[in-house]
PDB file of C-alpha atoms in Angstrom:
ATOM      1  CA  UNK A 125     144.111  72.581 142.553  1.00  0.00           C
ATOM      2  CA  UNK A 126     142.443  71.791 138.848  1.00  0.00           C
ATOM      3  CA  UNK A 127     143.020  73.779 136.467  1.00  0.00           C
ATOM      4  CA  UNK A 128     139.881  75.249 135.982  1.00  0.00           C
ATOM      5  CA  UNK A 129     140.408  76.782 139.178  1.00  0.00           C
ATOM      6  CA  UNK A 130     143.100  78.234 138.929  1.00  0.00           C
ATOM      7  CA  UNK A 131     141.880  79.669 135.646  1.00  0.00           C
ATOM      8  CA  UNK A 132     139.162  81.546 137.227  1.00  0.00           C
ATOM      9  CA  UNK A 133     141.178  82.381 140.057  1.00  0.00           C
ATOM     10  CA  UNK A 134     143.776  84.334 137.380  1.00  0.00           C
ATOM     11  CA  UNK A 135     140.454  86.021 135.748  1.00  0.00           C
ATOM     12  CA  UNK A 136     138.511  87.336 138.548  1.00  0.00           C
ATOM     13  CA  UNK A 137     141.352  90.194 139.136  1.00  0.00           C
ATOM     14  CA  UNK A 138     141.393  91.033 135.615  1.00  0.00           C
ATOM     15  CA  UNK A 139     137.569  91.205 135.415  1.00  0.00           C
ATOM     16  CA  UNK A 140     137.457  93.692 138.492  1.00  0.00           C
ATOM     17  CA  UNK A 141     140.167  95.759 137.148  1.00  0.00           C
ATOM     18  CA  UNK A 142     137.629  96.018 134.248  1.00  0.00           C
ATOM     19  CA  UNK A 143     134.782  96.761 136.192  1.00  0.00           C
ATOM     20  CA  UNK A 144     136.274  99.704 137.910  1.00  0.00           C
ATOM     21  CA  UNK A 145     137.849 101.486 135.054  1.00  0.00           C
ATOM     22  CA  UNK A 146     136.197 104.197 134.444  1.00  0.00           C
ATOM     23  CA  UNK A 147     138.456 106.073 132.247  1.00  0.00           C
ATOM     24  CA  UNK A 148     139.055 106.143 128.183  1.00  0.00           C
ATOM     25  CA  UNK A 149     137.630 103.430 126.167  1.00  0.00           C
ATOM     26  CA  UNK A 150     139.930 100.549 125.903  1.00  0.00           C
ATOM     27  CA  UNK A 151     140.303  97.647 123.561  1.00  0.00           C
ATOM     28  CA  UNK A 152     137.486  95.262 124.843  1.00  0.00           C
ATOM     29  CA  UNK A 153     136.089  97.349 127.258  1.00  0.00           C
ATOM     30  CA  UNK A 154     132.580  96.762 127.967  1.00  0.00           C
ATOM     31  CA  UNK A 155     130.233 100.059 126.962  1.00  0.00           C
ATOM     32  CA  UNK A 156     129.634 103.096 129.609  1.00  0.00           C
ATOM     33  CA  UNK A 157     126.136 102.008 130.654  1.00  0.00           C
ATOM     34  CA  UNK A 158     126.664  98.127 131.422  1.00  0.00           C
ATOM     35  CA  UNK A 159     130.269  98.458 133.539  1.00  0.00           C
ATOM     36  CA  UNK A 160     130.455  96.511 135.915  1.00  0.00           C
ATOM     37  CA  UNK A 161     126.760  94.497 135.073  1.00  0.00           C
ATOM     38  CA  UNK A 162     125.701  91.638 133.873  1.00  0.00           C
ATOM     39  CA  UNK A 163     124.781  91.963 130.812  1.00  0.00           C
ATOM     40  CA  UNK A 164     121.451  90.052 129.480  1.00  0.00           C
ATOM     41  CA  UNK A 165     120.219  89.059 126.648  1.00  0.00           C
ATOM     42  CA  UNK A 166     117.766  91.785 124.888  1.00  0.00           C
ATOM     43  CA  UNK A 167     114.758  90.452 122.748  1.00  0.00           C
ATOM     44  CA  UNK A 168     113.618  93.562 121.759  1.00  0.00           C
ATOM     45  CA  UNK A 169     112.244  94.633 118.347  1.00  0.00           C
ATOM     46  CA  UNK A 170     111.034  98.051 116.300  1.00  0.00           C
ATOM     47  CA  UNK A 171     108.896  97.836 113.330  1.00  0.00           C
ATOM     48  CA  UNK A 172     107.374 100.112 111.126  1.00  0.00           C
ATOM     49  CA  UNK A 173     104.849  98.686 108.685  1.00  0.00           C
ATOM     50  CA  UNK A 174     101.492  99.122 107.013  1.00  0.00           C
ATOM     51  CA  UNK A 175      98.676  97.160 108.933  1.00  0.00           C
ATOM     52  CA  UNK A 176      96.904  95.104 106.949  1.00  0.00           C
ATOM     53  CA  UNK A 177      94.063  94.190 108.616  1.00  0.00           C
ATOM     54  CA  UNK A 178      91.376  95.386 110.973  1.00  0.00           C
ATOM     55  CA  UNK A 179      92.505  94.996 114.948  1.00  0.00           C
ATOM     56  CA  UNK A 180      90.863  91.885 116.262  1.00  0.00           C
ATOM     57  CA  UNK A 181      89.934  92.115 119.821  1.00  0.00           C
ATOM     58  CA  UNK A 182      89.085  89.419 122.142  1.00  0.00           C
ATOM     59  CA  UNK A 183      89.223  88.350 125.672  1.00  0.00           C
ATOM     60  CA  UNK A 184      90.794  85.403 127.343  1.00  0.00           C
ATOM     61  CA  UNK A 185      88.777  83.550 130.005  1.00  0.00           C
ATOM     62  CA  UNK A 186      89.769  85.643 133.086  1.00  0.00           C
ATOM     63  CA  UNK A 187      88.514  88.575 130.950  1.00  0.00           C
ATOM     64  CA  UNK A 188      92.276  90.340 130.082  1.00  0.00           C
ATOM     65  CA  UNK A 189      91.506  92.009 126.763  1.00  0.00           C
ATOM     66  CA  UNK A 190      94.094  90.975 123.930  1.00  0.00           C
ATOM     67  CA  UNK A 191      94.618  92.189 120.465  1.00  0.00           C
ATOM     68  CA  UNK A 192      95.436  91.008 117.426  1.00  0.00           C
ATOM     69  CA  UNK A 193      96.332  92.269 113.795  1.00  0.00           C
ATOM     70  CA  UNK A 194      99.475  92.028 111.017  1.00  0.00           C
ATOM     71  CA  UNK A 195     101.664  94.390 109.788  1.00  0.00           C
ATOM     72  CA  UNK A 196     103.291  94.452 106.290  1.00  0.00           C
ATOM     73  CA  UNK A 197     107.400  95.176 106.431  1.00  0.00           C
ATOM     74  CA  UNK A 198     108.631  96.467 102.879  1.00  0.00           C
ATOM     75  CA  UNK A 199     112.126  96.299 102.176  1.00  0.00           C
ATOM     76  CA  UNK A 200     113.329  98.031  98.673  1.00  0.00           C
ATOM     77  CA  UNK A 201     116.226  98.180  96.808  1.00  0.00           C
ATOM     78  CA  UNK A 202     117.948  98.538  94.120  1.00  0.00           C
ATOM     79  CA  UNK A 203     118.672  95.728  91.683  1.00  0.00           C
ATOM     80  CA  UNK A 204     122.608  95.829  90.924  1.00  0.00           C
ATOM     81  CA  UNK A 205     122.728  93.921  88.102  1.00  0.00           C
ATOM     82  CA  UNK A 206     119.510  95.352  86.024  1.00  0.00           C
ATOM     83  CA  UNK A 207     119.118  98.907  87.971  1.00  0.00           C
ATOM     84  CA  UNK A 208     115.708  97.746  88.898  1.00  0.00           C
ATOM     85  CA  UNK A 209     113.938  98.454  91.819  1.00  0.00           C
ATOM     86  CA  UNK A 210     113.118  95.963  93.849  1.00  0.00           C
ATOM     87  CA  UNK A 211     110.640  95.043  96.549  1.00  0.00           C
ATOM     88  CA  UNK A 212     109.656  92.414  99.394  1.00  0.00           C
ATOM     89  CA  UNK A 213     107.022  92.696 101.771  1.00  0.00           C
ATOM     90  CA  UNK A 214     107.623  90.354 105.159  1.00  0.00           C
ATOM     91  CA  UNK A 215     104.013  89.827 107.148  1.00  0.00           C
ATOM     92  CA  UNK A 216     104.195  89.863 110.831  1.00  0.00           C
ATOM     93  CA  UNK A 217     101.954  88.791 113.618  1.00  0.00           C
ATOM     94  CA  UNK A 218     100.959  91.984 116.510  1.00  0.00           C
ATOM     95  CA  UNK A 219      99.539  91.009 119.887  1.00  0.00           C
ATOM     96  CA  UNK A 220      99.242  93.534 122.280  1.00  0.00           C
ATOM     97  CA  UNK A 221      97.355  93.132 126.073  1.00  0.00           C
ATOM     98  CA  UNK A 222      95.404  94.650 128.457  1.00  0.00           C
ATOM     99  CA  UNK A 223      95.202  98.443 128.581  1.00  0.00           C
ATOM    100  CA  UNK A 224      97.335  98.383 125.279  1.00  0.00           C
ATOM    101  CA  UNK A 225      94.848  95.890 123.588  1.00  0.00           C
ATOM    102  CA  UNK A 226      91.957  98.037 124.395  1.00  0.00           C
ATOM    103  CA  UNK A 227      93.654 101.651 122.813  1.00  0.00           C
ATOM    104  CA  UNK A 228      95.269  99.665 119.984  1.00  0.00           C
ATOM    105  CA  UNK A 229      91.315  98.190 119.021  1.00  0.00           C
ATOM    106  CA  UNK A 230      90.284 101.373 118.593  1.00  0.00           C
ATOM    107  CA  UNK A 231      92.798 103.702 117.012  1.00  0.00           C
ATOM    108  CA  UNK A 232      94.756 101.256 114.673  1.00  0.00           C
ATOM    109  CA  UNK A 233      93.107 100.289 111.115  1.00  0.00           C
ATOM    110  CA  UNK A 234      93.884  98.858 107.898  1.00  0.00           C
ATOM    111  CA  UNK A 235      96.019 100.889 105.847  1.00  0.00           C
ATOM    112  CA  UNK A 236      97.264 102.684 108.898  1.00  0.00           C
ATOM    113  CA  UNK A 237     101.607 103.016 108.872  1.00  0.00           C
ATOM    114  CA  UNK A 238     102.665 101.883 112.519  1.00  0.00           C
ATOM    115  CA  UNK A 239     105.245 102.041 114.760  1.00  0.00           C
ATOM    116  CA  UNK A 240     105.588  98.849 116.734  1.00  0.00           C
ATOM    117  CA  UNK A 241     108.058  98.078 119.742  1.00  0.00           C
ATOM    118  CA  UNK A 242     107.944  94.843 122.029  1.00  0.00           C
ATOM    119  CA  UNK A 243     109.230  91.976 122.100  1.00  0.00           C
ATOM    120  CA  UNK A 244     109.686  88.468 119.259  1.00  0.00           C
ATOM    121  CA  UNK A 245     108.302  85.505 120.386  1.00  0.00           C
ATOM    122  CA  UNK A 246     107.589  81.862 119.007  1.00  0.00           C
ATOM    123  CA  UNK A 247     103.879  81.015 119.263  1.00  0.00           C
ATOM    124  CA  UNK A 248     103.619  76.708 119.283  1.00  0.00           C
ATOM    125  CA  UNK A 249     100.350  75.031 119.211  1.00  0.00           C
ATOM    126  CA  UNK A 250      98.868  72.048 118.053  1.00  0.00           C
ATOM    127  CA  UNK A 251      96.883  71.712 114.586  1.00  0.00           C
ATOM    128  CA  UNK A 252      93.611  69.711 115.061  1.00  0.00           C
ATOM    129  CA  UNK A 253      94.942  67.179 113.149  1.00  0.00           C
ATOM    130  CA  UNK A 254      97.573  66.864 115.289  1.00  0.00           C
ATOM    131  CA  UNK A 255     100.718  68.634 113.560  1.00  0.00           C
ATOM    132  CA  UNK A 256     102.619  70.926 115.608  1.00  0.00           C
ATOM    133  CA  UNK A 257     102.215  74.749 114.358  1.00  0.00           C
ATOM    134  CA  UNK A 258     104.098  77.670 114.982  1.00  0.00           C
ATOM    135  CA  UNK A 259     104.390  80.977 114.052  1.00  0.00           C
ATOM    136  CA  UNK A 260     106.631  84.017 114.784  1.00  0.00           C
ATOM    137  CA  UNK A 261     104.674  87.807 116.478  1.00  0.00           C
ATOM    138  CA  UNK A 262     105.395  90.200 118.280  1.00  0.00           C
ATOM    139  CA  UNK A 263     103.870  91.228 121.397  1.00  0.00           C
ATOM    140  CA  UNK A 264     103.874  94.683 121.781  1.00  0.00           C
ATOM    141  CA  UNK A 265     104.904  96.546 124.431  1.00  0.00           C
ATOM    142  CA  UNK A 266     103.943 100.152 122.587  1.00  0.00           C
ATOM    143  CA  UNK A 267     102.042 100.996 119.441  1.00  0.00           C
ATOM    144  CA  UNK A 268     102.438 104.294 117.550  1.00  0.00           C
ATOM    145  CA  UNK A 269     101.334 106.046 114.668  1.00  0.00           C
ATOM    146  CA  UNK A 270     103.585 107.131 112.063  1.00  0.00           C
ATOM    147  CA  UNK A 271     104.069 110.275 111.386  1.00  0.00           C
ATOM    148  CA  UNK A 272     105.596 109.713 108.143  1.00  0.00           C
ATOM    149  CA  UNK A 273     103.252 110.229 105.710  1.00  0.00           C
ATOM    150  CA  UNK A 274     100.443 111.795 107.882  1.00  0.00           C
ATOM    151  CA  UNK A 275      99.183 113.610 111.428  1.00  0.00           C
ATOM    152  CA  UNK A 276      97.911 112.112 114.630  1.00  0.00           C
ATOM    153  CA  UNK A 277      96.043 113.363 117.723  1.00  0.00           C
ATOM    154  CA  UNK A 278      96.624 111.842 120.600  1.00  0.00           C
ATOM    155  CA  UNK A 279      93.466 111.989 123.546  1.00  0.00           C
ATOM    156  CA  UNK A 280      94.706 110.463 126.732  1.00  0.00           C
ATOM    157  CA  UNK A 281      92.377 107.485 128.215  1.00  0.00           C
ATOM    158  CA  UNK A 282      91.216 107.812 132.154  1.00  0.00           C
ATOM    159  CA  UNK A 283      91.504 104.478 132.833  1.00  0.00           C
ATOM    160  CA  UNK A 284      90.048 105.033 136.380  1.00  0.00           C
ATOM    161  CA  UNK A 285      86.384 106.828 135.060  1.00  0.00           C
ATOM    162  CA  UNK A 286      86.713 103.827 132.420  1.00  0.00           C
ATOM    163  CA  UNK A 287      86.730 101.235 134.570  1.00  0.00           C
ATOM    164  CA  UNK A 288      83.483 103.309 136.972  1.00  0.00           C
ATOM    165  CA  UNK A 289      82.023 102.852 133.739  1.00  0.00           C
ATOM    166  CA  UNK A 290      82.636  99.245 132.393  1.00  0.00           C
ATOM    167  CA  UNK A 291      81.421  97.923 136.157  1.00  0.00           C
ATOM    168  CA  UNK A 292      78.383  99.236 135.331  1.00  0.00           C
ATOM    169  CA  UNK A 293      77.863  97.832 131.689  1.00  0.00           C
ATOM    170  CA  UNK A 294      79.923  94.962 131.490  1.00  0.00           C
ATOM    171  CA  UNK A 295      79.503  91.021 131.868  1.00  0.00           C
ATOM    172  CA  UNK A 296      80.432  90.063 135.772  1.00  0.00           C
ATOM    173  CA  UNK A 297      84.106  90.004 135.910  1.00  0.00           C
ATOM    174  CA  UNK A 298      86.069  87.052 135.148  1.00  0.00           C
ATOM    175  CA  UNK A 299      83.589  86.165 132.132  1.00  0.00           C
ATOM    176  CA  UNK A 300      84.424  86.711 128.606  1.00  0.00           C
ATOM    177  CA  UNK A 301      81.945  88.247 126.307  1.00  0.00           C
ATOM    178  CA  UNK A 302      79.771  85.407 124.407  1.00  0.00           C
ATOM    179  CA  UNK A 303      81.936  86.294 121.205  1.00  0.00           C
ATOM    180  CA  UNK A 304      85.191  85.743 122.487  1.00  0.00           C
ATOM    181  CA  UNK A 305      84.318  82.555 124.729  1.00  0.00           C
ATOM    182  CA  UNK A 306      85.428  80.322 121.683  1.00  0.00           C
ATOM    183  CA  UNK A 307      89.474  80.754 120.941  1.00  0.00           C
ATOM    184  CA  UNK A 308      90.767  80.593 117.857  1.00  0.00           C
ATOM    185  CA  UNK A 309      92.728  77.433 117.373  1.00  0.00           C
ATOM    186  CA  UNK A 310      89.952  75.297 118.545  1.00  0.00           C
ATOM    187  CA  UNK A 311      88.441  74.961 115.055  1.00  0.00           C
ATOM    188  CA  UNK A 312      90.480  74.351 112.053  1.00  0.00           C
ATOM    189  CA  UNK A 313      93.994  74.554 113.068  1.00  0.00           C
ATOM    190  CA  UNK A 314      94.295  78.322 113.578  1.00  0.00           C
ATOM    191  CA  UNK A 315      96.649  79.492 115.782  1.00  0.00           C
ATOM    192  CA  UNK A 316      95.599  80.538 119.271  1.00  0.00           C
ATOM    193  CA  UNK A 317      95.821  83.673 120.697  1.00  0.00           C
TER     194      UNK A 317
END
């Protein structure tokens, strides 16, 4: 038998005597809410910023609506060695789609202090003059106000009388408005949405 066999054959006991402990915490024990799973990796992120520009929204070509807009991350602290207080501000890409797209566009502006969750994820495109780009965002899985320095009001969206409403003013579906035909990326080397 190789070894590697017999290696796996002398862990699989262990591992299911793991599994089905479900008393006191032991050295190495895996946490309460994953025994006996898989665990996977987790790509999720939570930021709280300023946003620093105005929401762009636009639609891809089968007409999803997809927004767009950065959000300032300020780190301070105090200098050890002068007793100065220090600052630095990290600027990161927001994308958020569909249904989210279309609340973010119009409740999120400038200035605004938000509450981001979703996930990190590499953007890669190609330049115009043909260098590779790229360019950390995140796309966001929720978007909230901040209640640290302000109030909100939240008003709940019927997306059913919404939709009664856009079939009746809208382009035919599947068509993009005339403003949001052209991507970005296809001029200049901006980065595509």
């Amino acid at each position: 038998m190789p070894t590697s066999a017999r290696r796996i054959r002398r862990l699989q006991p262990q591992v299911a005597h793991h599994n089905q402990s479900n008393s006191g915490k032991k050295s190495g024990e895996e946490p309460p809410h994953t025994k006996g799973q898989l665990t996977t990796m987790d790509n999720t992120i939570t930021l709280c910023g300023n946003v620093t520009n105005d929401p762009t929204l636009r639609y891809t070509s089968g007409g999803a609506p997809v927004v767009s807009f950065d959000i300032a991350v300020n780190q301070r602290w105090k200098d050890a060695a002068t007793q100065e207080q220090r600052e630095k501000a990290m600027f990161i890409s927001v994308q958020a789609w569909r249904g989210l797209a279309e609340n973010a566009a119009q409740s999120v502006r400038k200035g605004q202090r938000v509450v981001i969750q979703g996930r990190l994820d590499l953007n890669q495109w190609e330049a115009d003059d043909g260098t590779a780009r790229s360019k950390h965002r995140v796309i966001a899985s929720d978007i909230a106000s901040s209640m640290m320095f302000g109030t909100t009001e939240f008003t709940r969206v019927d997306r059913r009388a919404a939709a009664q409403i856009a079939a009746n003013t809208e382009e035919p579906q599947g068509e993009a408005p005339p403003d949001a035909q052209q991507t970005p990326g296809a001029q200049g080397g901006e980065e595509p949405f």
